[in-house]
Amino acid sequence: MPLPTNIVRALYRKSDIPGYRDNPLIEALPPMLTMEQCKLALKGTAPLPPKDALGDGRQRAHIVSSLLDDFFQPLGEHLQLEERLSIMIRRGYVGRNLNDGTLNTQLQNGYERVMQGDLNVYRFQQAESTARSLSLIGCSGSGKTSTLNRILATYPQAIYHEQYNFKQVTYLKVDCPHDGSLKSLCIQFFRALDRVLQTDFERRYTRKRHGIETLLALMSQTANACGVGVLVIDEIQHLSRHRSGGVEKMLNFFVTLVNTIGLPVVFVGTPKARPIFEMDLRSGRRGAGFGALLWEPMRAWTRESPGGRSARSPEWVAFSNQLWKYQWLKKREEILSDEIRDCWYDLTQGVLDIVVKLFVLAQLRAIVTRSERITPKLLRTVYDDELKPVHPMLGALRSGDPQRIAEYSDLTLPGIDGRILELSTAISQAAVELPEPLPYAGNEQAIRLHELLVSMDCDPTRVVPLVEQAVLEHPALSFQKLIPIVLEWYNDREEHTPRQPTKRIPEKEWDALDPTDIRHVFAQGEDKSMHLRLSSCGYIFNVEGWMGKVG
């Protein structure tokens, strides 16, 4: 009988680690990843912008929006999580081996627990559990779920061992139900297994009104019968201490998952879930586990010793530099300036999800307004207009107050997809409603030449008359042969630059001017005086520095 497409046949690789040898459930797993292999496996696959001409605004809007799903830059904390999950999955199988009978012992003991409704009974000597637990805590938008999904995707979720007629589920991920009850959580477990193996555990085990003890015993038996490698429980902060019977009962439930079932468990939640685990850690019952990972927003500054001087965080610099490469703007700056980098961090506080969303929305706004460039003023404008729902959370992060941070840790950014669609529609309308019709409208060759020159950062006001002159003087030449002619004219400013009356540009459009234009410098915010801004751009001569050199 052919297997479902999500189940692969086991291919065994001999392990070099003594504790893993001759264990089919471990040797059927993919090889352990090196650091470099892990980086490549987790990294996003977003395509970099082309070096030559860019597409029109509507095409670029689609590509920019894909960054929300496709861009992922592995950080140190992501690699640490991958390593711990790799160990947890493999160590969890050490006490459940198809070859040495330990898995059969677990199944027999599980059967006794189900029949007697008592989690403490066993038929054979209880096999020692090798499972460990881990809690991952971080504010909303820190990348917990997306990172876990990418790490788990490096494993086939279901493996069929033909020799043993056994189906192994390497990982199972469930979201904690919003009603916050432990019973609903058990039901979610069976439902997730049914989706993977196309079984009917949920119907069989939940049609009767079983209590928590019975459901837990059934979970134990089912997890072992399906060879579940690790159970990931996401959004654990939704678990209601009131509906679950109190904190003590919740902790007993979690400890039993690991110790009785022998199943590694990862608990994922926001800082609102910390009280659950802090009590557990104080009691020492999970001291043998992997403890907790606390993911804080990326830091912009770090202190270096000796001297204690502040320096930019290498991780933030590397991350922002990498993301900055994904610009589909005609006037993009290739190198990220420290002014934009610092403004970007101040607005987002290093929350990865918001860092990427602000970057995407800023590009779409730059295309809509035809400024085609990201500036600090544009970032602040987009932040004020588009990210209002997360202002309280980001304000709490700026304050550094743990209580405020926990209060706002669950905030999300609703309607972001809707805003992207609205901006994309505005780009389409702007593409249709050109401010002035081109004199060679309808001439496909001239239009192609015009778009190519503009994408090469040529001044559109000078391009129009030059293209018009080229197609009039050389109507028989091909598109490729016209390019060097127009470029030569463009570079010969005195002979071919048409003299036109100076057109007054409204102040609201100064932000879109060339960075060397003093009006553009003036438009970049109010956080510095005009004198400081002109000095930083090299427009004001440093007399004191010059006198010092002369002296």
C-alpha atoms as one frame of an Amber mdcrd trajectory, in Angstrom:
protein
   0.000   0.000   0.000   1.490   3.394  -0.949   2.289   5.747   1.928   0.733
   9.225   2.263   2.952  11.935   0.784   3.829  13.364   4.218   5.300  10.045
   5.454   8.776   8.970   4.283  10.368   5.511   4.416  13.153   5.064   6.951
  16.773   5.278   5.785  19.175   4.358   8.575  22.554   5.982   9.225  24.906
   4.508  11.823  25.462   6.976  14.635  28.918   7.855  15.980  27.470   8.509
  19.458  27.410   5.321  21.581  24.076   6.073  23.264  22.374   6.504  19.881
  23.671   3.349  18.161  21.300   0.552  17.116  18.258   2.704  17.853  16.148
   2.820  14.666  14.138   5.833  15.885  17.368   7.863  16.137  19.285   6.452
  13.175  16.348   7.201  10.836  16.604  10.912  11.666  18.524  13.290   9.377
  22.217  13.794  10.241  22.972  16.350  12.939  23.673  19.747  11.382  26.952
  21.607  11.653  26.877  25.331  12.454  27.184  26.319   8.793  24.600  23.752
   7.653  22.200  25.040  10.306  22.605  28.643   9.109  21.902  27.615   5.510
  18.910  25.466   6.517  17.250  28.246   8.522  18.075  31.204   6.298  15.236
  32.687   4.250  15.167  32.408   0.474  14.067  35.922  -0.501  15.597  36.916
  -3.887  17.952  39.910  -3.892  17.013  42.898  -6.103  18.580  42.924  -9.586
  21.512  45.225 -10.196  20.099  46.623 -13.424  16.583  47.840 -14.217  13.782
  47.322 -11.714  10.179  46.478 -12.538   7.295  48.878 -12.318   5.748  49.829
  -8.983   3.067  47.140  -9.017   5.597  44.332  -9.533   7.891  45.696  -6.845
   5.019  45.920  -4.345   4.452  42.162  -4.659   8.152  41.360  -4.219   8.604
  43.682  -1.233   5.540  42.213   0.513   6.997  38.696   0.203   9.752  39.683
   2.663   7.244  39.269   5.498   7.275  35.497   4.906  10.510  34.804   3.029
  13.159  36.822   4.885  14.811  35.080   7.850  18.300  35.782   9.130  19.546
  33.187  11.676  20.888  34.704  14.898  22.885  33.161  17.726  19.769  32.426
  19.780  18.180  30.583  16.824  21.226  28.317  16.468  21.181  27.650  20.217
  17.524  26.595  20.042  18.230  24.258  17.099  21.018  22.566  19.047  18.832
  22.027  22.112  15.955  20.636  20.076  18.337  18.267  18.293  19.566  16.930
  21.627  16.061  16.717  23.135  14.620  14.692  20.244  17.490  12.202  20.148
  17.860  11.854  23.928  14.098  11.318  24.243  14.361   8.250  22.015  17.183
   6.675  24.064  14.636   5.336  26.566  12.285   4.200  23.757  14.156   1.798
  21.498  12.494  -0.544  18.995  15.452  -2.963  19.217  16.074  -3.466  22.936
  12.450  -3.728  24.134  12.327  -0.459  26.098   9.571   0.892  23.840   7.489
  -2.269  24.384   7.960  -1.853  28.138   6.661   1.715  27.898   3.657   0.523
  25.885   2.805  -2.253  28.374   3.019   0.133  31.311   0.891   2.634  29.413
  -1.753  -0.015  28.823  -1.928  -0.722  32.583  -2.354   2.997  33.322  -5.195
   3.321  30.824  -6.980   0.220  32.156  -6.681   1.186  35.838  -6.950   4.957
  35.414  -3.885   5.495  37.618  -0.763   7.211  36.311   1.459   5.685  38.966
   0.935   1.976  38.200   3.154  -0.120  35.945   3.334  -3.759  34.921   7.073
  -3.993  34.330   9.919  -2.187  36.039   9.508   1.469  35.105  12.043   2.437
  32.414  14.008   5.555  33.280  12.835   8.567  31.314  15.511  10.282  29.219
  13.175  13.101  28.203  13.832  16.746  29.010  11.678  19.860  28.988  12.425
  23.374  27.807  10.528  26.648  28.072  10.995  29.404  25.489   9.787  32.837
  26.579   9.813  35.986  24.471   7.598  38.952  23.685   5.210  38.841  20.761
   7.070  39.331  17.485  10.432  38.033  18.719  10.331  35.168  16.200   9.627
  32.210  18.509   7.029  30.464  16.346   8.669  31.185  12.976  12.045  29.969
  14.270  10.551  26.762  15.669   8.732  26.099  12.398  11.953  26.482  10.418
  13.901  24.221  12.781  11.217  21.513  12.808  11.014  21.680   9.001  14.550
  20.243   8.857  13.034  16.925  10.043  10.523  14.746   8.171   7.487  14.831
  10.428   6.548  11.160   9.926   8.813   8.172   9.152   7.677   4.619   8.314
   9.880   1.755   9.550   8.936  -1.066   7.198  10.980  -3.683   9.069   9.051
  -3.003  12.280   5.737  -1.908  10.687   5.992   1.222  12.833   5.167   4.866
  12.092   7.296   7.433  13.902   6.200  11.066  14.400   9.377  13.092  14.963
   7.611  16.216  16.251   4.123  17.412  17.092   3.240  21.094  17.504  -0.014
  22.254  19.075  -1.340  25.672  20.034  -2.668  26.083  23.536  -6.477  26.499
  23.243  -7.924  29.930  23.970 -10.341  28.536  26.570  -7.276  27.708  28.674
  -8.346  24.241  29.892  -6.016  21.255  30.201  -8.685  18.963  28.761  -8.835
  21.031  25.565  -5.054  20.829  25.376  -5.220  17.019  25.452  -7.838  17.080
  22.700  -5.562  19.310  20.609  -2.835  16.666  20.961  -5.038  13.914  19.485
  -6.275  16.226  16.731  -2.711  17.104  15.696  -1.776  13.407  15.528  -4.816
  12.689  13.349  -3.683  15.350  10.871  -0.234  13.800  10.555  -1.133  10.092
  10.464  -4.703  10.303   9.111  -6.022   8.438  12.177  -9.109   8.928  14.348
  -7.686   9.277  17.883  -9.761  12.369  18.620 -13.047  10.597  17.836 -12.074
   7.458  19.758 -10.777   9.133  22.906 -12.939  12.237  23.288 -16.463  10.955
  22.600 -16.621   9.867  26.253 -16.270  12.355  29.067 -12.860  11.266  30.286
 -11.182  13.159  33.091  -7.718  14.685  32.953  -6.072  11.598  34.496  -7.547
   9.280  31.878  -6.754  11.636  29.002  -3.186  11.948  30.217  -2.849   8.164
  30.345  -4.225   7.945  26.802  -1.781  10.646  25.689   1.065   8.623  27.231
   0.077   5.471  25.401  -0.584   7.236  22.086   2.671   9.234  22.184   4.692
   6.046  22.664   2.657   4.053  20.135   3.390   6.762  17.529   7.002   7.371
  18.554   6.503  11.109  19.068   9.949  12.738  19.307   9.074  16.116  20.836
   5.848  17.896  21.727   5.828  21.687  21.230   3.061  23.573  23.046   2.823
  27.133  21.660   1.020  30.142  23.164   1.221  28.595  26.647   0.206  31.960
  28.184  -3.380  31.158  27.113  -3.519  28.404  29.717  -5.949  29.544  32.385
  -4.829  28.860  35.930  -8.435  29.093  37.096  -9.958  26.716  34.511  -7.043
  24.292  34.816  -7.507  23.829  38.568  -4.736  26.093  39.847  -1.021  26.505
  39.314  -0.099  23.384  41.299  -2.252  21.123  39.141  -0.866  22.688  35.975
   2.702  22.080  37.111   1.941  18.482  38.034   0.443  18.023  34.571   3.575
  19.349  32.849   5.974  17.334  35.006   3.947  14.166  34.348   4.101  14.790
  30.585   7.889  14.521  30.753   8.448  12.013  33.559   5.552   9.599  32.972
   5.119   9.801  29.223   8.873  10.063  28.676   8.168  12.675  26.004  10.366
  15.796  25.562   8.191  18.909  25.766   8.899  22.501  24.676   6.681  25.197
  26.197   6.512  28.435  24.201   4.929  31.636  25.473   5.172  35.347  26.180
   6.327  36.886  29.497   2.766  36.437  30.777   3.591  32.724  31.104   6.634
  33.322  33.316   4.802  32.883  36.673   3.925  29.296  35.677   7.532  28.337
  35.061   9.122  30.438  37.804   7.208  28.473  40.447   8.234  25.250  38.738
  11.897  26.269  38.675  11.830  27.279  42.349  10.423  23.879  43.273  13.377
  22.198  41.545  11.215  19.616  39.781  12.603  20.491  36.358  16.197  20.976
  37.464  17.332  18.095  35.272  15.724  19.634  32.203  17.037  22.276  29.828
  15.559  25.131  31.869  14.335  28.258  30.116  15.420  30.385  27.164  14.427
  34.026  27.504  14.428  35.796  24.153  14.703  39.536  24.601  14.510  42.038
  21.723  17.784  42.539  19.902  20.028  45.148  21.509  21.333  48.102  19.505
  24.226  48.875  21.834  26.615  46.805  23.887  29.227  47.687  26.458  32.813
  46.782  25.731  35.482  46.496  28.373  37.868  47.887  29.356  36.599  51.430
  29.593  32.905  50.515  29.444  32.397  52.460  26.222  29.213  51.852  24.275
  29.452  50.314  20.834  26.850  49.207  18.314  25.786  45.608  18.770  27.458
  43.460  16.050  24.296  41.342  15.843  22.032  44.356  15.181  24.516  45.786
  12.665  24.755  42.469  10.795  20.987  41.908  10.830  20.087  45.431   9.651
  22.802  45.368   6.969  21.468  42.075   5.616  17.848  43.263   5.532  18.885
  46.597   3.972  20.040  44.699   0.849  16.415  43.807   0.043  15.383  47.174
  -1.375  13.408  47.491  -4.592  13.701  51.279  -4.806  15.098  53.230  -7.739
  17.025  55.706  -5.546  18.074  53.265  -2.852  21.241  53.871  -0.859  23.491
  50.822  -1.083  25.108  51.413   2.329  22.948  51.738   5.449  23.869  54.923
   7.305  24.169  54.970  11.093  21.511  57.704  11.236  18.912  55.471   9.557
  20.084  52.407  11.518  19.664  54.196  14.880  16.271  55.633  13.909  15.139
  52.191  12.727  16.081  50.619  16.048  14.567  53.381  18.172  11.209  52.965
  16.434  11.124  49.145  16.556  13.169  48.437  19.725  14.748  45.443  18.000
  11.532  43.371  17.857  12.287  41.303  14.752   8.744  41.112  13.407   8.270
  44.882  13.678  11.736  45.595  12.238  10.782  43.735   9.036   7.233  45.138
   8.879   8.432  48.747   9.194  10.998  48.113   6.450   8.359  46.659   4.102
   5.804  49.402   4.775   8.456  52.114   4.320   9.379  50.747   0.881   5.738
  50.634  -0.185   5.234  54.225   1.018   8.380  55.303  -0.874   6.990  53.758
  -4.075   3.566  55.360  -3.576   5.014  58.833  -2.971   7.658  58.325  -5.698
  10.415  59.415  -3.329  11.977  55.958  -4.045  14.269  56.271  -1.015  14.135
  55.331   2.687  14.998  58.185   5.058  14.669  58.682   8.842  11.738  61.020
   8.255   9.944  58.407   6.137  10.504  55.733   8.803   9.043  57.985  11.502
   6.062  58.876   9.333   5.271  55.223   8.572   5.728  54.318  12.238   3.249
  57.024  13.318   0.697  56.160  10.621   0.865  52.368  10.338   2.131  50.937
  13.637  -0.172  52.628  16.149  -1.408  49.297  17.662   2.066  48.413  18.933
   3.036  51.873  20.233   2.130  50.880  23.847   4.300  47.743  23.718   7.244
  49.560  22.145   6.851  52.349  24.694   7.039  49.737  27.458  10.213  48.287
  25.914  11.792  51.754  25.783  10.998  52.246  29.453  12.733  49.007  30.464
  10.045  48.376  33.120   9.469  44.563  33.362   5.899  44.992  34.631   4.924
  47.232  31.722   6.611  44.888  29.256   4.687  41.881  30.627   1.442  43.862
  30.480   1.823  44.591  26.761   3.724  41.449  25.735   0.807  39.903  23.839
   0.142  42.813  21.492  -0.011  41.929  17.818  -0.218  44.024  14.681  -3.721
  43.532  13.249  -4.623  44.572   9.736  -1.067  44.600   8.398  -2.067  42.584
   5.317  -4.896  45.019   4.668  -2.565  48.017   4.788  -0.151  46.316   2.375
  -3.031  45.728  -0.051  -4.121  49.368   0.258  -0.606  50.635  -0.438  -0.272
  48.234  -3.375  -3.543  49.583  -4.795  -2.255  53.136  -4.390   0.911  52.141
  -6.282  -1.199  50.749  -9.119  -3.242  53.948  -9.306  -0.105  56.067  -9.254
   1.308  54.002 -12.107  -1.804  54.646 -14.171  -2.163  58.353 -13.302   1.138
  59.775 -14.544   1.543  63.465 -13.618   2.410  64.466 -17.190   2.097  62.357
 -20.355   5.447  61.550 -21.954   5.948  63.137 -25.390   6.757  59.700 -26.829
   3.842  57.847 -25.215   2.906  54.885 -27.406   6.478  54.390 -28.646   7.376
  51.110 -26.912  11.091  51.432 -27.680  11.265  54.955 -26.254   9.334  53.926
 -23.132  11.741  51.020 -22.506  14.706  53.368 -22.911  13.119  55.902 -20.545
  12.478  53.285 -17.805  15.997  51.871 -18.105  17.649  55.299 -17.686  15.451
  56.262 -14.731  16.218  52.928 -13.025  19.937  53.810 -13.446  19.333  56.922
 -11.278  19.342  59.303 -14.237  17.419  62.542 -13.657  13.920  62.043 -15.216
  13.673  65.735 -16.166  16.799  65.410 -18.335  15.955  61.932 -19.627  12.657
  62.951 -21.310  14.066  65.487 -23.843  17.113  63.308 -24.555  15.033  60.213
 -25.327  12.678  62.326 -27.457  15.628  63.730 -29.422  17.180  60.259 -29.877
  14.061  58.629 -31.362  13.523  61.620 -33.681  17.109  61.723 -35.002  17.623
  57.923 -35.138  14.237  56.307 -35.801  15.796  53.213 -37.434  18.232  52.336
 -34.627  17.488  49.461 -32.252  16.925  49.819 -28.518  20.408  48.469 -27.727
  22.119  50.966 -30.063  20.185  53.938 -28.691  21.390  53.310 -25.117  25.063
  54.424 -25.600  23.969  57.447 -27.643  21.623  58.773 -24.958  24.108  58.015
 -22.174  26.801  59.974 -24.017  24.423  62.929 -24.393  23.413  62.650 -20.740
  27.040  62.838 -19.605  27.704  65.807 -21.918  25.813  68.246 -19.689  26.576
  71.544 -21.442  25.587  70.555 -24.984  22.526  68.391 -24.385  21.066  69.537
 -21.083  18.028  71.614 -22.002  17.711  74.920 -20.194  14.381  74.988 -18.439
  12.919  77.548 -16.092  13.485  76.694 -12.432  10.428  75.008 -11.009   9.562
  75.657  -7.397   9.350  72.376  -5.430   6.880  72.356  -2.492   8.457  71.820
   0.934   6.490  68.601   1.468   8.412  67.077  -1.482  11.924  68.021  -0.260
  12.357  64.603   1.315  12.435  63.037  -2.178  15.263  65.291  -3.439  18.859
  64.186  -3.911  20.685  63.576  -0.576  23.228  66.301  -1.500  20.456  68.913
  -1.872  20.362  71.257   1.150  16.546  71.176   1.055  16.693  67.371   1.516
  19.019  67.797   4.511  16.612  70.318   6.050  13.662  67.886   5.661  15.292
  65.132   7.731  13.577  65.612  11.084  13.894  67.934  14.015  16.113  65.842
  16.321  19.225  67.886  15.338  19.764  71.571  14.670  20.230  72.629  11.054
  23.842  73.542  11.849  24.576  70.025  13.125  22.857  68.421  10.129  24.840
  70.549   7.660  28.049  69.824   9.572  27.450  66.066   9.465  26.957  66.301
   5.683  30.206  68.247   5.192  28.605  71.554   4.148  30.188  73.605   6.973
  33.931  74.030   7.125  35.468  72.897  10.447  37.608  75.935  11.259  38.664
  74.704  14.713  39.839  71.360  13.339  41.718  73.137  10.531  43.378  75.560
  12.950  44.423  72.614  15.137  46.140  70.952  12.198  47.884  74.200  11.166
  49.047  74.851  14.713
